[in-house]
Coordinates of C-alpha atoms and ligand atoms in Angstrom, one line a residue:
X1 CA -12.8 11.5 -8.9
X2 CA -11.8 14.1 -6.2
X3 CA -8.3 14.0 -4.8
X4 CA -9.7 13.9 -1.3
X5 CA -11.7 10.7 -1.7
X6 CA -9.7 7.9 0.0
X7 CA -10.3 4.9 -2.2
X8 CA -9.5 5.0 -5.9
X9 CA -7.8 8.5 -5.8
X10 CA -4.7 9.1 -7.8
X11 CA -1.4 8.8 -5.9
X12 CA -0.9 12.3 -4.6
X13 CA 0.8 11.8 -1.3
X14 CA 4.6 12.3 -0.9
X15 CA 6.2 10.5 2.1
X16 CA 9.3 12.0 3.7
X17 CA 11.3 9.7 6.0
X18 CA 13.6 11.4 8.5
X19 CA 16.5 8.9 8.7
X20 CA 19.6 11.1 8.9
X21 CA 20.1 11.1 12.7
X22 CA 23.0 9.6 14.6
X23 CA 20.9 7.8 17.2
X24 CA 23.1 8.8 20.1
X25 CA 20.6 7.8 22.8
X26 CA 20.6 4.3 21.4
X27 CA 24.3 3.9 22.3
X28 CA 27.4 3.2 20.2
X29 CA 27.4 1.2 16.9
X30 CA 25.4 1.6 13.7
X31 CA 22.7 4.4 13.8
X32 CA 19.5 2.8 15.1
X33 CA 17.5 3.2 11.9
X34 CA 19.8 0.7 10.2
X35 CA 19.8 -1.9 13.0
X36 CA 17.8 -5.0 12.7
X37 CA 14.5 -5.4 14.6
X38 CA 13.6 -9.1 14.6
X39 CA 15.5 -9.6 11.4
X40 CA 14.3 -6.5 9.5
X41 CA 16.1 -3.1 9.5
X42 CA 14.1 -0.5 11.5
X43 CA 14.0 1.9 8.5
X44 CA 12.6 -0.7 6.2
X45 CA 9.9 -1.5 8.8
X46 CA 9.1 2.2 8.9
X47 CA 8.8 2.5 5.1
X48 CA 6.8 -0.6 4.3
X49 CA 3.3 0.7 5.5
X50 CA 3.7 3.7 3.2
X51 CA 5.2 1.8 0.2
X52 CA 2.1 -0.3 0.1
X53 CA -0.4 2.6 0.4
X54 CA -2.5 3.3 -2.7
X55 CA -2.2 7.1 -2.3
X56 CA 1.6 7.1 -2.0
X57 CA 3.2 8.8 -5.1
X58 CA 6.8 9.0 -4.0
X59 CA 9.0 8.3 -1.0
X60 CA 12.0 10.4 -0.1
X61 CA 14.4 9.1 2.6
X62 CA 16.9 11.6 4.2
X63 CA 20.0 9.6 5.1
X64 CA 23.3 10.4 6.8
X65 CA 25.7 11.6 4.0
X66 CA 27.8 8.4 4.1
X67 CA 24.7 6.2 3.7
X68 CA 23.2 8.4 0.9
X69 CA 26.5 7.8 -1.0
X70 CA 26.4 4.0 -0.4
X71 CA 22.8 3.1 0.4
X72 CA 22.0 -0.2 2.1
X73 CA 21.0 -2.8 -0.5
X74 CA 17.7 -3.7 1.2
X75 CA 16.4 -0.3 0.3
X76 CA 16.0 -1.7 -3.2
X77 CA 12.9 -3.5 -1.9
X78 CA 11.1 -0.2 -2.6
X79 CA 11.1 -0.3 -6.4
X80 CA 9.3 1.3 -9.3
X81 CA 11.2 4.5 -9.3
X82 CA 9.1 5.7 -6.4
X83 CA 12.1 6.1 -4.0
X84 CA 14.6 8.9 -3.8
X85 CA 17.5 9.1 -1.3
X86 CA 19.0 12.4 -0.2
X87 CA 21.6 13.5 2.3
X88 CA 20.0 14.9 5.4
X89 CA 21.3 17.8 7.6
X90 CA 22.6 18.5 11.1
X91 CA 19.1 18.8 12.5
X92 CA 15.9 16.9 11.9
X93 CA 14.3 20.0 10.4
X94 CA 17.2 20.4 8.0
X95 CA 16.8 16.7 7.0
X96 CA 13.1 17.1 6.3
X97 CA 13.8 20.2 4.3
X98 CA 16.3 18.4 2.1
X99 CA 13.7 15.6 1.5
X100 CA 10.9 18.0 0.7
X101 CA 13.0 19.7 -2.0
X102 CA 13.4 16.3 -3.7
X103 CA 9.7 15.5 -3.9
X104 CA 8.1 15.4 -7.4
X105 CA 5.5 18.1 -8.1
X106 CA 2.6 15.7 -8.4
X107 CA 2.7 15.1 -4.6
X108 CA 0.4 17.7 -3.3
X109 CA 0.1 16.3 0.2
X110 CA 3.1 15.5 2.3
X111 CA 3.5 13.1 5.2
X112 CA 6.6 13.4 7.4
X113 CA 7.5 10.2 9.3
X114 CA 10.3 9.2 11.8
X115 CA 12.4 6.4 10.4
X116 CA 12.4 4.8 13.8
X117 CA 8.6 4.4 14.2
X118 CA 8.0 0.8 12.9
X119 CA 4.4 0.3 14.1
X120 CA 2.2 2.9 12.4
X121 CA -1.2 1.5 11.4
X122 CA -3.0 2.0 8.1
X123 CA -5.9 3.6 10.1
X124 CA -3.5 6.3 11.4
X125 CA -2.1 6.9 7.9
X126 CA -5.6 7.2 6.4
X127 CA -6.8 9.5 9.1
X128 CA -3.8 11.8 8.7
X129 CA -4.2 11.9 4.9
X130 CA -7.9 12.6 5.2
X131 CA -7.2 15.6 7.6
X132 CA -4.4 17.0 5.4
X133 CA -6.7 16.6 2.4
X134 CA -9.1 19.0 4.1
X135 CA -6.4 21.6 4.2
X136 CA -5.3 21.4 7.8
X137 CA -2.0 20.1 9.2
X138 CA -2.6 16.8 11.1
X139 CA -0.7 15.3 14.0
X140 CA -1.3 11.7 15.2
X141 CA -1.2 12.0 18.9
X142 CA -2.1 10.4 22.2
X143 CA -3.6 12.1 25.3
X144 CA -1.1 12.2 28.1
X145 CA -2.0 9.6 30.7
X146 CA 0.6 10.1 33.4
X147 CA 1.0 12.9 35.9
X148 CA 3.6 15.4 34.7
X149 CA 6.3 16.9 37.0
X150 CA 8.5 19.8 36.1
X151 CA 12.0 19.1 37.6
X152 CA 14.7 21.7 38.1
X153 CA 17.4 21.0 35.5
X154 CA 20.4 19.1 36.8
X155 CA 18.7 18.2 40.1
X156 CA 16.0 15.7 41.2
X157 CA 13.9 18.5 42.7
X158 CA 10.3 18.7 41.6
X159 CA 9.3 22.3 40.9
X160 CA 5.7 21.8 40.1
X161 CA 3.1 19.3 38.9
X162 CA 1.9 20.3 35.4
X163 CA -1.8 20.3 34.6
X164 CA -2.2 17.5 32.1
X165 CA -5.7 18.2 30.9
X166 CA -5.6 19.0 27.2
X167 CA -2.0 17.7 26.7
X168 CA -1.3 15.3 23.9
X169 CA 1.9 13.6 22.9
X170 CA 2.7 14.2 19.2
X171 CA 3.8 11.3 17.0
X172 CA 4.3 10.8 13.3
X173 CA 3.4 10.6 10.4
X174 CA 2.4 14.3 10.4
X175 CA 0.4 15.4 7.3
X176 CA 0.4 18.7 5.5
X177 CA -0.9 20.3 2.3
X178 CA 2.5 20.6 0.5
X179 CA 2.2 24.3 -0.1
X180 CA 1.6 24.9 3.6
X181 CA 4.7 23.0 4.6
X182 CA 6.9 24.7 1.9
X183 CA 5.7 28.2 2.9
X184 CA 6.4 27.4 6.6
X185 CA 10.0 26.3 5.8
X186 CA 10.5 29.4 3.8
X187 CA 9.3 31.5 6.7
X188 CA 11.6 29.8 9.1
X189 CA 14.5 30.3 6.8
X190 CA 13.7 34.0 6.4
X191 CA 13.5 34.5 10.2
X192 CA 16.3 32.1 11.1
X193 CA 14.1 30.6 13.9
X194 CA 14.6 26.8 13.8
X195 CA 13.6 26.3 17.4
X196 CA 10.6 24.0 16.6
X197 CA 10.8 20.3 17.3
X198 CA 8.4 19.0 14.8
X199 CA 6.9 20.1 11.5
X200 CA 3.5 20.7 13.1
X201 CA 5.0 23.4 15.4
X202 CA 6.6 25.0 12.3
X203 CA 3.3 25.4 10.4
X204 CA 1.5 26.3 13.6
X205 CA 4.0 29.2 14.1
X206 CA 3.2 30.3 10.6
X207 CA -0.5 30.7 11.6
X208 CA -1.9 27.5 10.0
X209 CA -4.6 25.3 11.5
X210 CA -3.3 22.1 13.1
X211 CA -5.5 19.2 14.3
X212 CA -4.7 16.1 16.3
X213 CA -5.7 12.7 15.0
X214 CA -6.1 10.1 17.8
X215 CA -3.3 7.6 17.4
X216 CA -2.3 4.4 19.2
X217 CA 0.3 4.1 22.0
X218 CA 1.8 1.3 20.0
X219 CA 3.2 3.8 17.4
X220 CA 6.3 4.2 19.5
X221 CA 9.6 5.9 18.5
X222 CA 12.6 3.7 19.1
X223 CA 14.9 6.0 21.0
X224 CA 17.0 3.9 23.4
X225 CA 18.3 0.3 23.6
X226 CA 15.4 -0.3 26.1
X227 CA 13.0 0.7 23.3
X228 CA 14.6 -1.9 21.0
X229 CA 13.8 -4.6 23.6
X230 CA 10.2 -3.3 23.9
X231 CA 9.8 -3.2 20.1
X232 CA 11.1 -6.8 19.8
X233 CA 8.6 -7.9 22.5
X234 CA 5.8 -6.2 20.7
X235 CA 6.6 -8.1 17.5
X236 CA 6.8 -11.5 19.2
X237 CA 3.9 -11.3 21.7
Ligands
CTP301 N1 16.8 12.8 12.2 C1 17.2 13.2 10.9 N2 18.2 14.1 10.8 C2 18.8 14.6 11.9 C3 18.4 14.2 13.2 C4 17.3 13.2 13.3 O1 16.6 12.8 9.9 N3 19.8 15.5 11.8 C5 15.7 11.7 12.3 C6 16.2 10.5 13.0 O2 17.0 9.6 12.1 C7 15.0 9.8 13.5 C8 14.0 11.0 13.7 O3 14.6 12.1 13.1 O4 14.4 8.9 12.6 C9 13.7 11.2 15.1 O5 14.8 11.7 15.8 P1 15.5 10.9 17.1 O6 14.7 9.8 17.6 O7 16.0 12.0 18.0 O8 16.8 10.2 16.4 P2 18.3 10.6 16.4 O9 18.5 12.1 16.4 O10 19.0 9.8 15.4 O11 18.7 10.1 17.9 P3 19.4 10.9 19.1 O12 18.6 12.2 19.3 O13 19.4 10.0 20.2 O14 20.8 11.1 18.6
MG302 MG1 17.6 13.4 17.9

């Protein structure tokens, strides 16, 4: 059976969870990915949809160094030798690079997911895997619905209204043929340019095709304490 057919394919998709941030915008206390959301740690909620996926061959979680040294016990829920934990880096890109280096060779496709997005659907995961299986990078995204204003930094002054036609908000999991992602990281390391804010921008800069996969608004990233309240409300509605 071909590796690109969705059902019945061998597990060939490696999942990288970026969970090494400090969560500064979520205020003081434990980093947000370890905090409980309606009784379940956010990171565990983010891992579960992938742990159950038939195409998942391995999951690598990049953690802050102190957590990698003493992992939270609830991570043992993901069993079967399919989970590796690594220390992340100072930036998200560095964390993802550490995780990629720990991925077993049989994972020929790679999904990179924020550890603070607990609401990704199986439909989105499947659509991203499908697009990556066709040899393109894939970004789950949502068309921008609001009017966009550019504001002078440090002031409330609107400089311009930005044309929103054609603008999409990029979410995760972003999917890649493994070789494409590895080569893009090597290219960034060689040039020293780490200015990209997601992996899709990295492979795009290396000249690779990137497509959007329509995603849901509900696939939110928990960034602030207000987002925790929103996420709790989404779970209990
Ligand atoms: N991340 C990471 N390594 C870093 C920085 C961020 O793995 N050095 C991860 C975060 O843990 C998070 C994801 O990247 O799951 C998205 O980043 P963000 O929401 O910005 O999280 P933080 O960087 O932790 O938060 P903040 O920017 O508010 O400090
Ligand atoms: Mg951050």
